[in-house]
Amino acid sequence: EAAVTQSPRNKVTVTGGNVTLSCRQTNSHNYMYWYRQDTGHGLRLIHYSYGAGNLQIGDVPDGYKATRTTQEDFFLLLELASPSQTSLYFCASSHSPWTGHSDYTFGSGTRLLVI
Amino acid sequence: GDSVTQKEGLVTLTEGLPVMLNCTYQTIYSNAFLFWYVHYLNESPRLLLKSSTDNKRTEHQGFHATLHKSSSSFHLQKSSAQLSDSALYYCALSDLYNQGKLIFGQGTKLSIKP
């Protein structure tokens, strides 16, 4: 069954710590996205990718790096985590938006706490 | 740039009453797609319904919405709320200006009371 799988489900790290969030999709989608969800702000786009090796900057990229190693795998990196990055992170995938059917398939989320 | 506005952060209703969640948007493109996503607690957000056709009612799982390009609105409605409708609802916009990426509103939390 096509899916988007995120790991870990929960993560606690200290300020200044190094964190990697993983996302794998089996939908054969080219496009993948990383969002953060915060009360009052909704879903905000951090980084996204059109395909393996491609990376695009989203709306709230500061403090985050990302890497798309294969069509299936998209990673979000926090190299110096700060408390402001405490959030619920979602990965999503979709077909090419140019088809006009930008239905996203979301992962189950990673809850990150930076103390 | 494009934007989506959901003015209500929280809507609390009694079971059985009608639901209306507001969504307005801004875009310079006439061929925008509008979406409603629903996020139940401890689950993944998922698509509820979508539309790109002006003045056409779209329905799914008891909810419906009509895209009105003249007023840039795509309000979500349901005739009778159920306890199981309690969730976070996102309105979203996609068009060529944003290369098809979804632009989400701030979300509306719907809480249904017995």
CSV table of N, CA, C and O in Angstrom, one decimal, chain A:
chain,number,residue,atom,x,y,z
A,1,GLU,N,0.8,-1.2,0.0
A,1,GLU,CA,0.0,0.0,0.0
A,1,GLU,C,0.9,1.2,0.0
A,1,GLU,O,1.8,1.3,0.7
A,2,ALA,N,0.5,2.2,-0.9
A,2,ALA,CA,1.3,3.4,-1.0
A,2,ALA,C,1.2,4.2,0.3
A,2,ALA,O,0.2,4.2,1.0
A,3,ALA,N,2.3,4.7,0.7
A,3,ALA,CA,2.3,5.4,2.0
A,3,ALA,C,3.5,6.3,2.2
A,3,ALA,O,4.4,6.4,1.4
A,4,VAL,N,3.4,7.2,3.2
A,4,VAL,CA,4.5,8.0,3.6
A,4,VAL,C,4.8,7.7,5.1
A,4,VAL,O,3.9,7.8,5.9
A,5,THR,N,6.0,7.3,5.3
A,5,THR,CA,6.5,6.9,6.6
A,5,THR,C,7.5,7.8,7.2
A,5,THR,O,8.5,8.0,6.6
A,6,GLN,N,7.2,8.3,8.4
A,6,GLN,CA,8.2,9.2,9.0
A,6,GLN,C,8.8,8.5,10.3
A,6,GLN,O,8.1,7.7,11.0
A,7,SER,N,10.0,8.9,10.5
A,7,SER,CA,10.7,8.4,11.7
A,7,SER,C,11.7,9.4,12.2
A,7,SER,O,12.2,10.2,11.4
A,8,PRO,N,11.9,9.5,13.6
A,8,PRO,CA,11.1,8.8,14.6
A,8,PRO,C,9.7,9.4,14.8
A,8,PRO,O,9.4,10.5,14.2
A,9,ARG,N,8.8,8.8,15.6
A,9,ARG,CA,7.5,9.4,15.9
A,9,ARG,C,7.7,10.5,16.9
A,9,ARG,O,6.9,11.5,16.8
A,10,ASN,N,8.6,10.4,17.8
A,10,ASN,CA,8.8,11.4,18.8
A,10,ASN,C,10.3,11.5,19.0
A,10,ASN,O,11.1,10.5,18.9
A,11,LYS,N,10.8,12.7,19.3
A,11,LYS,CA,12.2,13.0,19.5
A,11,LYS,C,12.4,14.1,20.5
A,11,LYS,O,11.7,15.2,20.4
A,12,VAL,N,13.3,13.9,21.5
A,12,VAL,CA,13.6,15.0,22.4
A,12,VAL,C,15.1,15.2,22.2
A,12,VAL,O,15.9,14.3,22.2
A,13,THR,N,15.5,16.5,22.1
A,13,THR,CA,16.9,16.8,22.0
A,13,THR,C,17.2,18.1,22.8
A,13,THR,O,16.2,18.8,23.2
A,14,VAL,N,18.4,18.3,23.1
A,14,VAL,CA,18.8,19.5,23.8
A,14,VAL,C,19.1,20.7,22.8
A,14,VAL,O,19.4,20.4,21.7
A,15,THR,N,19.1,21.9,23.4
A,15,THR,CA,19.4,23.0,22.6
A,15,THR,C,20.8,22.9,22.0
A,15,THR,O,21.8,22.6,22.8
A,16,GLY,N,21.0,23.1,20.7
A,16,GLY,CA,22.3,23.0,20.1
A,16,GLY,C,22.6,21.6,19.6
A,16,GLY,O,23.6,21.3,18.9
A,17,GLY,N,21.6,20.7,19.8
A,17,GLY,CA,21.8,19.3,19.4
A,17,GLY,C,21.6,19.2,17.9
A,17,GLY,O,21.1,20.1,17.2
A,18,ASN,N,21.9,18.0,17.4
A,18,ASN,CA,21.8,17.6,16.0
A,18,ASN,C,20.7,16.6,15.8
A,18,ASN,O,20.7,15.6,16.4
A,19,VAL,N,19.7,16.9,14.9
A,19,VAL,CA,18.6,16.1,14.7
A,19,VAL,C,18.4,15.8,13.2
A,19,VAL,O,18.5,16.7,12.4
A,20,THR,N,18.0,14.6,12.9
A,20,THR,CA,17.6,14.2,11.5
A,20,THR,C,16.3,13.6,11.6
A,20,THR,O,16.1,12.6,12.3
A,21,LEU,N,15.3,14.1,10.8
A,21,LEU,CA,14.0,13.5,10.7
A,21,LEU,C,14.0,12.9,9.3
A,21,LEU,O,14.4,13.4,8.3
A,22,SER,N,13.4,11.6,9.3
A,22,SER,CA,13.4,10.9,8.0
A,22,SER,C,12.0,10.7,7.5
A,22,SER,O,11.0,10.6,8.2
A,23,CYS,N,11.9,10.6,6.2
A,23,CYS,CA,10.7,10.4,5.5
A,23,CYS,C,10.9,9.5,4.3
A,23,CYS,O,11.8,9.8,3.5
A,24,ARG,N,10.1,8.5,4.1
A,24,ARG,CA,10.1,7.6,3.0
A,24,ARG,C,8.7,7.5,2.4
A,24,ARG,O,7.8,7.2,3.1
A,25,GLN,N,8.6,7.6,1.1
A,25,GLN,CA,7.3,7.4,0.4
A,25,GLN,C,7.4,6.3,-0.6
A,25,GLN,O,8.4,6.2,-1.3
A,26,THR,N,6.3,5.5,-0.7
A,26,THR,CA,6.3,4.4,-1.6
A,26,THR,C,5.1,4.7,-2.6
A,26,THR,O,4.5,3.7,-3.2
A,27,ASN,N,4.9,6.0,-2.9
A,27,ASN,CA,3.8,6.4,-3.8
A,27,ASN,C,4.3,6.6,-5.2
A,27,ASN,O,3.5,6.9,-6.1
A,28,SER,N,5.6,6.5,-5.5
A,28,SER,CA,6.2,6.8,-6.8
A,28,SER,C,5.9,8.3,-7.1
A,28,SER,O,5.8,8.6,-8.3
A,29,HIS,N,5.8,9.1,-6.1
A,29,HIS,CA,5.7,10.5,-6.3
A,29,HIS,C,7.0,11.2,-6.5
A,29,HIS,O,8.0,10.8,-5.9
A,30,ASN,N,7.0,12.2,-7.3
A,30,ASN,CA,8.3,13.0,-7.5
A,30,ASN,C,8.5,14.0,-6.5
A,30,ASN,O,9.6,14.4,-6.1
A,31,TYR,N,7.4,14.6,-6.0
A,31,TYR,CA,7.5,15.8,-5.1
A,31,TYR,C,7.3,15.4,-3.7
A,31,TYR,O,6.5,14.5,-3.3
A,32,MET,N,8.2,15.9,-2.9
A,32,MET,CA,8.1,15.7,-1.4
A,32,MET,C,8.3,17.0,-0.7
A,32,MET,O,9.0,17.9,-1.2
A,33,TYR,N,7.7,17.1,0.5
A,33,TYR,CA,7.6,18.3,1.3
A,33,TYR,C,7.9,18.1,2.7
A,33,TYR,O,7.5,17.0,3.3
A,34,TRP,N,8.4,19.1,3.4
A,34,TRP,CA,8.5,19.1,4.8
A,34,TRP,C,7.7,20.3,5.4
A,34,TRP,O,8.0,21.4,4.9
A,35,TYR,N,6.8,20.1,6.3
A,35,TYR,CA,6.0,21.1,6.9
A,35,TYR,C,6.2,21.0,8.4
A,35,TYR,O,6.4,20.0,9.0
A,36,ARG,N,6.0,22.2,9.1
A,36,ARG,CA,5.9,22.2,10.5
A,36,ARG,C,4.5,22.7,10.8
A,36,ARG,O,3.9,23.6,10.1
A,37,GLN,N,3.9,22.1,11.9
A,37,GLN,CA,2.5,22.5,12.3
A,37,GLN,C,2.6,23.1,13.7
A,37,GLN,O,3.0,22.5,14.6
A,38,ASP,N,2.1,24.3,13.8
A,38,ASP,CA,2.1,25.1,15.1
A,38,ASP,C,0.8,25.8,15.2
A,38,ASP,O,0.2,26.3,14.3
A,39,THR,N,0.2,25.7,16.4
A,39,THR,CA,-1.0,26.3,16.7
A,39,THR,C,-1.0,27.8,16.3
A,39,THR,O,-0.1,28.5,16.7
A,40,GLY,N,-2.0,28.2,15.6
A,40,GLY,CA,-2.1,29.6,15.2
A,40,GLY,C,-1.4,29.9,13.9
A,40,GLY,O,-1.6,31.0,13.3
A,41,HIS,N,-0.6,29.0,13.4
A,41,HIS,CA,0.2,29.2,12.2
A,41,HIS,C,-0.2,28.1,11.1
A,41,HIS,O,0.2,28.3,9.9
A,42,GLY,N,-0.8,27.1,11.5
A,42,GLY,CA,-1.2,26.1,10.6
A,42,GLY,C,0.0,25.3,10.1
A,42,GLY,O,1.0,25.1,10.8
A,43,LEU,N,0.0,24.9,8.8
A,43,LEU,CA,1.1,24.1,8.2
A,43,LEU,C,2.0,25.1,7.4
A,43,LEU,O,1.5,25.7,6.5
A,44,ARG,N,3.2,25.1,7.8
A,44,ARG,CA,4.1,26.0,7.1
A,44,ARG,C,5.2,25.2,6.4
A,44,ARG,O,5.8,24.3,7.0
A,45,LEU,N,5.5,25.5,5.1
A,45,LEU,CA,6.5,24.8,4.3
A,45,LEU,C,7.9,25.1,4.6
A,45,LEU,O,8.3,26.3,4.6
A,46,ILE,N,8.7,24.1,4.9
A,46,ILE,CA,10.1,24.3,5.3
A,46,ILE,C,11.0,24.2,4.1
A,46,ILE,O,11.7,25.1,3.7
A,47,HIS,N,11.0,23.0,3.5
A,47,HIS,CA,11.7,22.7,2.3
A,47,HIS,C,10.9,21.7,1.4
A,47,HIS,O,10.0,21.0,2.0
A,48,TYR,N,11.2,21.7,0.1
A,48,TYR,CA,10.5,20.7,-0.7
A,48,TYR,C,11.5,20.3,-1.8
A,48,TYR,O,12.5,20.9,-2.0
A,49,SER,N,11.1,19.2,-2.6
A,49,SER,CA,12.0,18.7,-3.6
A,49,SER,C,11.2,18.2,-4.7
A,49,SER,O,10.1,17.6,-4.6
A,50,TYR,N,11.7,18.4,-5.9
A,50,TYR,CA,11.1,17.9,-7.2
A,50,TYR,C,11.5,16.5,-7.5
A,50,TYR,O,10.9,15.8,-8.4
A,51,GLY,N,12.6,16.0,-6.9
A,51,GLY,CA,13.1,14.7,-7.2
A,51,GLY,C,14.5,14.5,-6.6
A,51,GLY,O,15.0,15.4,-5.9
A,52,ALA,N,15.0,13.3,-6.8
A,52,ALA,CA,16.3,13.0,-6.2
A,52,ALA,C,17.4,14.0,-6.5
A,52,ALA,O,17.5,14.4,-7.7
A,53,GLY,N,18.1,14.5,-5.5
A,53,GLY,CA,19.1,15.5,-5.7
A,53,GLY,C,18.6,16.9,-5.8
A,53,GLY,O,19.4,17.9,-5.8
A,54,ASN,N,17.3,17.1,-5.9
A,54,ASN,CA,16.8,18.5,-6.0
A,54,ASN,C,16.3,19.0,-4.6
A,54,ASN,O,15.7,18.2,-3.8
A,55,LEU,N,16.5,20.3,-4.4
A,55,LEU,CA,16.0,20.9,-3.1
A,55,LEU,C,15.6,22.3,-3.4
A,55,LEU,O,16.2,23.1,-4.1
A,56,GLN,N,14.4,22.6,-2.9
A,56,GLN,CA,13.8,23.9,-3.0
A,56,GLN,C,13.5,24.5,-1.6
A,56,GLN,O,13.2,23.8,-0.7
A,57,ILE,N,13.7,25.8,-1.5
A,57,ILE,CA,13.5,26.5,-0.2
A,57,ILE,C,12.0,26.8,0.0
A,57,ILE,O,11.4,27.3,-1.0
A,58,GLY,N,11.5,26.5,1.1
A,58,GLY,CA,10.1,26.8,1.4
A,58,GLY,C,9.9,28.2,2.0
A,58,GLY,O,10.7,29.1,1.8
A,59,ASP,N,8.9,28.3,2.9
A,59,ASP,CA,8.6,29.6,3.5
A,59,ASP,C,9.3,29.9,4.8
A,59,ASP,O,9.4,31.1,5.2
A,60,VAL,N,9.6,28.9,5.5
A,60,VAL,CA,10.3,29.0,6.8
A,60,VAL,C,11.5,28.1,6.9
A,60,VAL,O,11.6,27.2,7.7
A,61,PRO,N,12.5,28.4,6.1
A,61,PRO,CA,13.7,27.5,6.0
A,61,PRO,C,14.8,27.7,7.0
A,61,PRO,O,15.6,26.9,7.2
A,62,ASP,N,14.7,28.9,7.7
A,62,ASP,CA,15.9,29.2,8.6
A,62,ASP,C,16.0,28.1,9.7
A,62,ASP,O,15.1,27.8,10.4
A,63,GLY,N,17.3,27.7,9.8
A,63,GLY,CA,17.6,26.7,10.8
A,63,GLY,C,17.4,25.2,10.4
A,63,GLY,O,17.7,24.3,11.2
A,64,TYR,N,17.0,25.1,9.1
A,64,TYR,CA,16.8,23.7,8.6
A,64,TYR,C,17.5,23.5,7.3
A,64,TYR,O,17.7,24.4,6.5
A,65,LYS,N,18.0,22.3,7.2
A,65,LYS,CA,18.6,21.8,5.9
A,65,LYS,C,17.8,20.6,5.5
A,65,LYS,O,17.1,19.9,6.4
A,66,ALA,N,17.8,20.3,4.2
A,66,ALA,CA,17.1,19.1,3.8
A,66,ALA,C,18.0,18.4,2.7
A,66,ALA,O,18.8,19.0,2.0
A,67,THR,N,17.7,17.1,2.5
A,67,THR,CA,18.4,16.4,1.5
A,67,THR,C,17.5,15.3,1.0
A,67,THR,O,16.8,14.6,1.7
A,68,ARG,N,17.5,15.2,-0.4
A,68,ARG,CA,16.6,14.2,-1.1
A,68,ARG,C,17.6,13.2,-1.7
A,68,ARG,O,18.2,13.5,-2.8
A,69,THR,N,17.8,12.1,-1.1
A,69,THR,CA,18.8,11.1,-1.6
A,69,THR,C,18.3,10.2,-2.7
A,69,THR,O,19.1,9.8,-3.6
A,70,THR,N,17.1,9.9,-2.7
A,70,THR,CA,16.5,9.0,-3.7
A,70,THR,C,15.1,9.6,-4.0
A,70,THR,O,14.6,10.5,-3.3
A,71,GLN,N,14.4,9.0,-4.9
A,71,GLN,CA,13.0,9.4,-5.1
A,71,GLN,C,12.1,9.1,-3.9
A,71,GLN,O,11.2,9.9,-3.6
A,72,GLU,N,12.5,8.1,-3.1
A,72,GLU,CA,11.7,7.7,-2.0
A,72,GLU,C,12.1,8.4,-0.7
A,72,GLU,O,11.2,8.6,0.2
A,73,ASP,N,13.3,8.9,-0.5
A,73,ASP,CA,13.8,9.4,0.8
A,73,ASP,C,14.1,10.8,0.8
A,73,ASP,O,14.8,11.4,0.0
A,74,PHE,N,13.5,11.5,1.9
A,74,PHE,CA,13.7,12.9,2.0
A,74,PHE,C,14.0,13.2,3.5
A,74,PHE,O,13.2,12.7,4.4
A,75,PHE,N,15.1,13.9,3.8
A,75,PHE,CA,15.5,14.1,5.2
A,75,PHE,C,15.5,15.5,5.6
A,75,PHE,O,15.8,16.4,4.8
A,76,LEU,N,15.1,15.8,6.8
A,76,LEU,CA,15.2,17.2,7.3
A,76,LEU,C,16.2,17.2,8.5
A,76,LEU,O,16.1,16.4,9.4
A,77,LEU,N,17.1,18.1,8.4
A,77,LEU,CA,18.2,18.2,9.3
A,77,LEU,C,18.2,19.5,10.1
A,77,LEU,O,18.1,20.6,9.5
A,78,LEU,N,18.3,19.3,11.4
A,78,LEU,CA,18.4,20.5,12.3
A,78,LEU,C,19.8,20.4,13.0
A,78,LEU,O,20.0,19.5,13.8
A,79,GLU,N,20.8,21.2,12.5
A,79,GLU,CA,22.1,21.0,13.0
A,79,GLU,C,22.4,21.6,14.3
A,79,GLU,O,23.3,21.2,15.0
A,80,LEU,N,21.7,22.7,14.6
A,80,LEU,CA,21.8,23.4,15.9
A,80,LEU,C,20.4,23.6,16.4
A,80,LEU,O,19.9,24.7,16.3
A,81,ALA,N,19.8,22.6,17.0
A,81,ALA,CA,18.4,22.7,17.3
A,81,ALA,C,18.2,23.8,18.4
A,81,ALA,O,19.0,24.0,19.3
A,82,SER,N,17.1,24.5,18.2
A,82,SER,CA,16.7,25.6,19.2
A,82,SER,C,15.3,25.3,19.7
A,82,SER,O,14.5,24.7,19.0
A,83,PRO,N,14.9,25.8,20.9
A,83,PRO,CA,13.6,25.6,21.4
A,83,PRO,C,12.4,26.1,20.5
A,83,PRO,O,11.4,25.5,20.5
A,84,SER,N,12.7,27.1,19.6
A,84,SER,CA,11.7,27.6,18.7
A,84,SER,C,11.4,26.5,17.6
A,84,SER,O,10.4,26.7,16.9
A,85,GLN,N,12.2,25.5,17.5
A,85,GLN,CA,12.0,24.4,16.5
A,85,GLN,C,11.2,23.3,17.1
A,85,GLN,O,10.9,22.3,16.5
A,86,THR,N,10.7,23.4,18.4
A,86,THR,CA,9.8,22.5,19.0
A,86,THR,C,8.5,22.6,18.2
A,86,THR,O,7.9,23.6,18.1
A,87,SER,N,8.1,21.4,17.6
A,87,SER,CA,6.9,21.5,16.7
A,87,SER,C,6.5,20.1,16.3
A,87,SER,O,7.2,19.1,16.7
A,88,LEU,N,5.4,20.0,15.6
A,88,LEU,CA,5.0,18.7,15.0
A,88,LEU,C,5.4,18.8,13.5
A,88,LEU,O,4.9,19.8,12.8
A,89,TYR,N,6.2,17.9,13.0
A,89,TYR,CA,6.7,18.0,11.6
A,89,TYR,C,6.0,16.9,10.8
A,89,TYR,O,5.9,15.7,11.2
A,90,PHE,N,5.5,17.4,9.6
A,90,PHE,CA,4.9,16.4,8.7
A,90,PHE,C,5.7,16.4,7.4
A,90,PHE,O,6.1,17.5,6.8
A,91,CYS,N,5.8,15.2,6.8
A,91,CYS,CA,6.3,15.0,5.5
A,91,CYS,C,5.1,14.7,4.6
A,91,CYS,O,4.2,14.1,5.1
A,92,ALA,N,5.2,15.1,3.4
A,92,ALA,CA,4.1,14.8,2.4
A,92,ALA,C,4.7,14.5,1.0
A,92,ALA,O,5.9,15.0,0.7
A,93,SER,N,4.0,13.8,0.2
A,93,SER,CA,4.4,13.6,-1.2
A,93,SER,C,3.3,13.9,-2.1
A,93,SER,O,2.1,13.8,-1.7
A,94,SER,N,3.6,14.2,-3.4
A,94,SER,CA,2.5,14.4,-4.4
A,94,SER,C,3.1,14.1,-5.8
A,94,SER,O,4.3,14.1,-6.0
A,95,HIS,N,2.1,13.9,-6.7
A,95,HIS,CA,2.5,13.9,-8.1
A,95,HIS,C,2.9,15.3,-8.5
A,95,HIS,O,2.8,16.2,-7.7
A,96,SER,N,3.4,15.4,-9.7
A,96,SER,CA,3.8,16.7,-10.2
A,96,SER,C,2.6,17.7,-10.1
A,96,SER,O,1.5,17.4,-10.6
A,97,PRO,N,2.8,18.8,-9.5
A,97,PRO,CA,1.8,19.8,-9.3
A,97,PRO,C,1.2,20.3,-10.7
A,97,PRO,O,0.1,20.8,-10.7
A,98,TRP,N,2.0,20.2,-11.7
A,98,TRP,CA,1.6,20.7,-13.0
A,98,TRP,C,0.4,19.9,-13.6
A,98,TRP,O,-0.2,20.4,-14.5
A,99,THR,N,0.1,18.8,-13.0
A,99,THR,CA,-1.1,18.1,-13.5
A,99,THR,C,-2.4,18.8,-12.9
A,99,THR,O,-3.5,18.5,-13.4
A,100,GLY,N,-2.2,19.6,-12.0
A,100,GLY,CA,-3.3,20.3,-11.4
A,100,GLY,C,-4.0,19.5,-10.3
A,100,GLY,O,-4.9,20.0,-9.6
A,101,HIS,N,-3.5,18.3,-10.0
A,101,HIS,CA,-4.1,17.5,-8.9
A,101,HIS,C,-3.1,17.4,-7.8
A,101,HIS,O,-2.4,16.3,-7.7
A,102,SER,N,-2.8,18.4,-7.1
A,102,SER,CA,-1.8,18.4,-6.1
A,102,SER,C,-2.2,17.7,-4.8
A,102,SER,O,-2.0,18.2,-3.7
A,103,ASP,N,-2.8,16.6,-4.9
A,103,ASP,CA,-3.2,15.9,-3.7
A,103,ASP,C,-2.0,15.4,-2.9
A,103,ASP,O,-1.2,14.7,-3.5
A,104,TYR,N,-1.9,15.8,-1.7
A,104,TYR,CA,-0.8,15.4,-0.9
A,104,TYR,C,-1.2,14.1,-0.1
A,104,TYR,O,-2.3,13.9,0.3
A,105,THR,N,-0.2,13.2,0.1
A,105,THR,CA,-0.2,12.1,1.0
A,105,THR,C,0.7,12.5,2.2
A,105,THR,O,1.9,12.7,1.9
A,106,PHE,N,0.2,12.6,3.3
A,106,PHE,CA,1.0,13.0,4.5
A,106,PHE,C,1.4,11.8,5.3
A,106,PHE,O,0.8,10.7,5.3
A,107,GLY,N,2.6,11.9,5.9
A,107,GLY,CA,3.0,11.0,6.9
A,107,GLY,C,2.3,11.2,8.2
A,107,GLY,O,1.5,12.1,8.4
A,108,SER,N,2.7,10.4,9.2
A,108,SER,CA,2.0,10.4,10.5
A,108,SER,C,2.6,11.5,11.5
A,108,SER,O,2.1,11.7,12.5
A,109,GLY,N,3.7,12.1,11.0
A,109,GLY,CA,4.2,13.2,11.8
A,109,GLY,C,5.3,12.8,12.8
A,109,GLY,O,5.4,11.6,13.2
A,110,THR,N,6.2,13.7,13.1
A,110,THR,CA,7.3,13.6,14.1
A,110,THR,C,7.1,14.7,15.1
A,110,THR,O,7.2,15.9,14.7
A,111,ARG,N,6.9,14.3,16.3
A,111,ARG,CA,6.8,15.4,17.3
A,111,ARG,C,8.2,15.6,17.9
A,111,ARG,O,8.8,14.7,18.5
A,112,LEU,N,8.7,16.8,17.8
A,112,LEU,CA,10.1,17.2,18.2
A,112,LEU,C,10.0,18.2,19.4
A,112,LEU,O,9.3,19.2,19.3
A,113,LEU,N,10.7,17.8,20.4
A,113,LEU,CA,10.8,18.7,21.6
A,113,LEU,C,12.3,19.1,21.8
A,113,LEU,O,13.1,18.2,21.9
A,114,VAL,N,12.6,20.4,21.8
A,114,VAL,CA,13.9,20.8,22.0
A,114,VAL,C,14.0,21.5,23.4
A,114,VAL,O,13.3,22.5,23.6
A,115,ILE,N,14.8,21.0,24.3
A,115,ILE,CA,14.8,21.5,25.7
A,115,ILE,C,16.1,22.2,26.0
A,115,ILE,O,17.1,22.1,25.2
